[in-house]
Amino acid sequence: MKVSTRSGARAFAFLWLCLVAALVLAACGQAAQPAPAPPEVVQRGARLYGAYCQSCHGDATGGVIQDYPPVHNANGHTWHHPDCVLVRITVEGVPPSPGAPADAPRMEGFKLATDDVKAILAYMKTWWTDKQRAFQADVTRQSC
């Protein structure tokens, strides 16, 4: 059986289209990795985190998701929230959560510039896994 050139070209075009569609669909299923903050921003964030946050929230290791105040590293849940919410919480503060112990301290807002809070977030994001950073970047794109 002889296949015409026209049929062969159609088959080739169809296979090429299928390959391109498969690649596009595969790329859609993977969250894009956000670009890391410049090192000087992360370093400023580290200094600010040490001054304002670390005494209550801990550092890059330890803790569990149920801790109160919550840990901000990969063991916590901070990466579930968009940047705009994290900035607002840092600046305005929050009352104790319903599940918090009765004697839990209330987080007061810190009168920091938005750029300083974003530097703190950039530092905290260095503690998260690639998947957590990608998830959080996606939540931020959708919410802020």
PDB file of C-alpha atoms in Angstrom:
ATOM      1  CA  MET A   1       0.000   0.000   0.000  1.00  0.00           C
ATOM      2  CA  LYS A   2       1.367   3.339  -1.025  1.00  0.00           C
ATOM      3  CA  VAL A   3       0.857   6.426   1.216  1.00  0.00           C
ATOM      4  CA  SER A   4       0.469   9.637  -0.705  1.00  0.00           C
ATOM      5  CA  THR A   5       2.725  12.560   0.034  1.00  0.00           C
ATOM      6  CA  ARG A   6      -0.317  14.577   1.067  1.00  0.00           C
ATOM      7  CA  SER A   7      -1.374  11.902   3.610  1.00  0.00           C
ATOM      8  CA  GLY A   8       2.176  11.655   4.949  1.00  0.00           C
ATOM      9  CA  ALA A   9       2.357  15.430   5.367  1.00  0.00           C
ATOM     10  CA  ARG A  10      -0.966  15.438   7.233  1.00  0.00           C
ATOM     11  CA  ALA A  11       0.191  12.632   9.504  1.00  0.00           C
ATOM     12  CA  PHE A  12       3.456  14.445  10.203  1.00  0.00           C
ATOM     13  CA  ALA A  13       1.605  17.722  10.918  1.00  0.00           C
ATOM     14  CA  PHE A  14      -0.793  15.896  13.240  1.00  0.00           C
ATOM     15  CA  LEU A  15       2.051  14.258  15.167  1.00  0.00           C
ATOM     16  CA  TRP A  16       3.885  17.571  15.419  1.00  0.00           C
ATOM     17  CA  LEU A  17       0.724  19.266  16.758  1.00  0.00           C
ATOM     18  CA  CYS A  18       0.266  16.466  19.321  1.00  0.00           C
ATOM     19  CA  LEU A  19       3.862  16.859  20.491  1.00  0.00           C
ATOM     20  CA  VAL A  20       3.525  20.629  20.872  1.00  0.00           C
ATOM     21  CA  ALA A  21       0.196  20.240  22.715  1.00  0.00           C
ATOM     22  CA  ALA A  22       1.740  17.680  25.091  1.00  0.00           C
ATOM     23  CA  LEU A  23       4.645  20.002  25.858  1.00  0.00           C
ATOM     24  CA  VAL A  24       2.319  22.953  26.488  1.00  0.00           C
ATOM     25  CA  LEU A  25       0.096  20.886  28.785  1.00  0.00           C
ATOM     26  CA  ALA A  26       3.100  19.576  30.696  1.00  0.00           C
ATOM     27  CA  ALA A  27       4.385  23.112  31.201  1.00  0.00           C
ATOM     28  CA  CYS A  28       0.968  24.285  32.435  1.00  0.00           C
ATOM     29  CA  GLY A  29       0.982  21.626  35.123  1.00  0.00           C
ATOM     30  CA  GLN A  30       4.233  22.903  36.632  1.00  0.00           C
ATOM     31  CA  ALA A  31       4.292  26.107  38.637  1.00  0.00           C
ATOM     32  CA  ALA A  32       6.947  28.510  37.443  1.00  0.00           C
ATOM     33  CA  GLN A  33       9.757  29.136  39.878  1.00  0.00           C
ATOM     34  CA  PRO A  34       9.742  32.740  41.062  1.00  0.00           C
ATOM     35  CA  ALA A  35      12.918  34.716  40.557  1.00  0.00           C
ATOM     36  CA  PRO A  36      14.932  34.968  43.771  1.00  0.00           C
ATOM     37  CA  ALA A  37      15.330  38.365  45.395  1.00  0.00           C
ATOM     38  CA  PRO A  38      18.693  40.091  45.001  1.00  0.00           C
ATOM     39  CA  PRO A  39      21.224  39.052  47.680  1.00  0.00           C
ATOM     40  CA  GLU A  40      21.329  42.528  49.227  1.00  0.00           C
ATOM     41  CA  VAL A  41      17.535  42.436  49.748  1.00  0.00           C
ATOM     42  CA  VAL A  42      17.743  38.995  51.375  1.00  0.00           C
ATOM     43  CA  GLN A  43      20.607  40.184  53.627  1.00  0.00           C
ATOM     44  CA  ARG A  44      18.595  43.262  54.690  1.00  0.00           C
ATOM     45  CA  GLY A  45      15.629  40.975  55.322  1.00  0.00           C
ATOM     46  CA  ALA A  46      17.799  38.706  57.492  1.00  0.00           C
ATOM     47  CA  ARG A  47      18.843  41.658  59.658  1.00  0.00           C
ATOM     48  CA  LEU A  48      15.249  42.886  59.969  1.00  0.00           C
ATOM     49  CA  TYR A  49      13.911  39.394  60.682  1.00  0.00           C
ATOM     50  CA  GLY A  50      16.488  39.015  63.458  1.00  0.00           C
ATOM     51  CA  ALA A  51      15.454  42.341  64.962  1.00  0.00           C
ATOM     52  CA  TYR A  52      11.656  42.040  64.695  1.00  0.00           C
ATOM     53  CA  CYS A  53      10.550  38.440  64.131  1.00  0.00           C
ATOM     54  CA  GLN A  54      12.970  35.762  65.248  1.00  0.00           C
ATOM     55  CA  SER A  55      12.371  35.989  69.003  1.00  0.00           C
ATOM     56  CA  CYS A  56       8.730  34.895  68.536  1.00  0.00           C
ATOM     57  CA  HIS A  57       8.707  32.978  65.238  1.00  0.00           C
ATOM     58  CA  GLY A  58      12.038  31.152  65.333  1.00  0.00           C
ATOM     59  CA  ASP A  59      14.505  30.667  62.535  1.00  0.00           C
ATOM     60  CA  ALA A  60      15.120  28.549  59.440  1.00  0.00           C
ATOM     61  CA  THR A  61      14.784  25.204  61.222  1.00  0.00           C
ATOM     62  CA  GLY A  62      12.586  23.586  63.801  1.00  0.00           C
ATOM     63  CA  GLY A  63       8.985  23.939  64.760  1.00  0.00           C
ATOM     64  CA  VAL A  64       5.824  22.407  63.374  1.00  0.00           C
ATOM     65  CA  ILE A  65       2.814  23.743  61.527  1.00  0.00           C
ATOM     66  CA  GLN A  66       0.720  23.909  64.739  1.00  0.00           C
ATOM     67  CA  ASP A  67       3.180  26.161  66.607  1.00  0.00           C
ATOM     68  CA  TYR A  68       1.916  29.447  67.991  1.00  0.00           C
ATOM     69  CA  PRO A  69       3.204  31.938  67.112  1.00  0.00           C
ATOM     70  CA  PRO A  70       3.641  30.156  63.787  1.00  0.00           C
ATOM     71  CA  VAL A  71       7.043  29.302  62.418  1.00  0.00           C
ATOM     72  CA  HIS A  72       7.813  30.872  59.033  1.00  0.00           C
ATOM     73  CA  ASN A  73      10.141  28.183  57.744  1.00  0.00           C
ATOM     74  CA  ALA A  74       9.251  25.184  55.566  1.00  0.00           C
ATOM     75  CA  ASN A  75       7.710  23.425  58.607  1.00  0.00           C
ATOM     76  CA  GLY A  76       5.121  26.169  59.050  1.00  0.00           C
ATOM     77  CA  HIS A  77       2.228  27.430  56.989  1.00  0.00           C
ATOM     78  CA  THR A  78       3.328  30.953  56.058  1.00  0.00           C
ATOM     79  CA  TRP A  79       3.941  29.852  52.473  1.00  0.00           C
ATOM     80  CA  HIS A  80       0.186  29.205  52.107  1.00  0.00           C
ATOM     81  CA  HIS A  81      -0.503  32.963  52.240  1.00  0.00           C
ATOM     82  CA  PRO A  82      -0.018  35.588  49.524  1.00  0.00           C
ATOM     83  CA  ASP A  83       2.509  38.386  49.949  1.00  0.00           C
ATOM     84  CA  CYS A  84      -0.190  41.074  50.276  1.00  0.00           C
ATOM     85  CA  VAL A  85      -1.713  39.272  53.295  1.00  0.00           C
ATOM     86  CA  LEU A  86       1.697  38.716  54.904  1.00  0.00           C
ATOM     87  CA  VAL A  87       2.590  42.400  54.459  1.00  0.00           C
ATOM     88  CA  ARG A  88      -0.756  43.464  55.968  1.00  0.00           C
ATOM     89  CA  ILE A  89      -0.356  41.118  58.954  1.00  0.00           C
ATOM     90  CA  THR A  90       3.167  42.403  59.603  1.00  0.00           C
ATOM     91  CA  VAL A  91       2.164  46.072  59.405  1.00  0.00           C
ATOM     92  CA  GLU A  92      -1.275  45.907  61.052  1.00  0.00           C
ATOM     93  CA  GLY A  93      -0.865  42.946  63.402  1.00  0.00           C
ATOM     94  CA  VAL A  94      -3.470  40.297  64.166  1.00  0.00           C
ATOM     95  CA  PRO A  95      -5.521  39.196  67.160  1.00  0.00           C
ATOM     96  CA  PRO A  96      -4.793  35.714  68.514  1.00  0.00           C
ATOM     97  CA  SER A  97      -6.281  33.013  66.320  1.00  0.00           C
ATOM     98  CA  PRO A  98      -9.295  31.034  67.612  1.00  0.00           C
ATOM     99  CA  GLY A  99      -7.131  27.952  68.188  1.00  0.00           C
ATOM    100  CA  ALA A 100      -4.446  29.863  70.073  1.00  0.00           C
ATOM    101  CA  PRO A 101      -3.878  29.295  73.794  1.00  0.00           C
ATOM    102  CA  ALA A 102      -5.806  31.690  76.070  1.00  0.00           C
ATOM    103  CA  ASP A 103      -2.593  33.363  77.223  1.00  0.00           C
ATOM    104  CA  ALA A 104      -1.163  33.646  73.696  1.00  0.00           C
ATOM    105  CA  PRO A 105       0.293  37.041  72.907  1.00  0.00           C
ATOM    106  CA  ARG A 106      -1.361  39.243  70.303  1.00  0.00           C
ATOM    107  CA  MET A 107       0.893  40.185  67.423  1.00  0.00           C
ATOM    108  CA  GLU A 108       1.068  43.942  67.274  1.00  0.00           C
ATOM    109  CA  GLY A 109       1.745  45.565  63.942  1.00  0.00           C
ATOM    110  CA  PHE A 110       5.227  46.774  63.144  1.00  0.00           C
ATOM    111  CA  LYS A 111       5.434  50.223  61.605  1.00  0.00           C
ATOM    112  CA  LEU A 112       7.876  49.126  58.938  1.00  0.00           C
ATOM    113  CA  ALA A 113       8.095  50.371  55.378  1.00  0.00           C
ATOM    114  CA  THR A 114       6.576  48.005  52.816  1.00  0.00           C
ATOM    115  CA  ASP A 115      10.017  47.511  51.241  1.00  0.00           C
ATOM    116  CA  ASP A 116      11.375  46.374  54.611  1.00  0.00           C
ATOM    117  CA  VAL A 117       8.531  43.877  55.050  1.00  0.00           C
ATOM    118  CA  LYS A 118       9.122  42.586  51.521  1.00  0.00           C
ATOM    119  CA  ALA A 119      12.815  42.160  52.362  1.00  0.00           C
ATOM    120  CA  ILE A 120      11.821  40.103  55.426  1.00  0.00           C
ATOM    121  CA  LEU A 121       9.570  37.977  53.199  1.00  0.00           C
ATOM    122  CA  ALA A 122      12.405  37.519  50.690  1.00  0.00           C
ATOM    123  CA  TYR A 123      14.582  36.222  53.514  1.00  0.00           C
ATOM    124  CA  MET A 124      11.888  33.872  54.831  1.00  0.00           C
ATOM    125  CA  LYS A 125      11.306  32.491  51.326  1.00  0.00           C
ATOM    126  CA  THR A 126      14.908  31.253  51.267  1.00  0.00           C
ATOM    127  CA  TRP A 127      13.834  28.713  53.905  1.00  0.00           C
ATOM    128  CA  TRP A 128      11.036  27.232  51.799  1.00  0.00           C
ATOM    129  CA  THR A 129      11.282  24.375  49.341  1.00  0.00           C
ATOM    130  CA  ASP A 130      11.095  25.056  45.602  1.00  0.00           C
ATOM    131  CA  LYS A 131       7.531  23.659  45.582  1.00  0.00           C
ATOM    132  CA  GLN A 132       6.503  25.883  48.486  1.00  0.00           C
ATOM    133  CA  ARG A 133       7.961  28.984  46.813  1.00  0.00           C
ATOM    134  CA  ALA A 134       6.221  28.149  43.535  1.00  0.00           C
ATOM    135  CA  PHE A 135       2.903  27.543  45.311  1.00  0.00           C
ATOM    136  CA  GLN A 136       3.194  30.785  47.275  1.00  0.00           C
ATOM    137  CA  ALA A 137       4.121  32.774  44.163  1.00  0.00           C
ATOM    138  CA  ASP A 138       1.044  31.388  42.419  1.00  0.00           C
ATOM    139  CA  VAL A 139      -1.204  32.258  45.390  1.00  0.00           C
ATOM    140  CA  THR A 140       0.296  35.756  45.388  1.00  0.00           C
ATOM    141  CA  ARG A 141      -0.349  36.185  41.633  1.00  0.00           C
ATOM    142  CA  GLN A 142      -3.972  35.117  42.104  1.00  0.00           C
ATOM    143  CA  SER A 143      -4.676  37.163  45.242  1.00  0.00           C
ATOM    144  CA  CYS A 144      -2.660  40.378  45.234  1.00  0.00           C
TER     145      CYS A 144
END
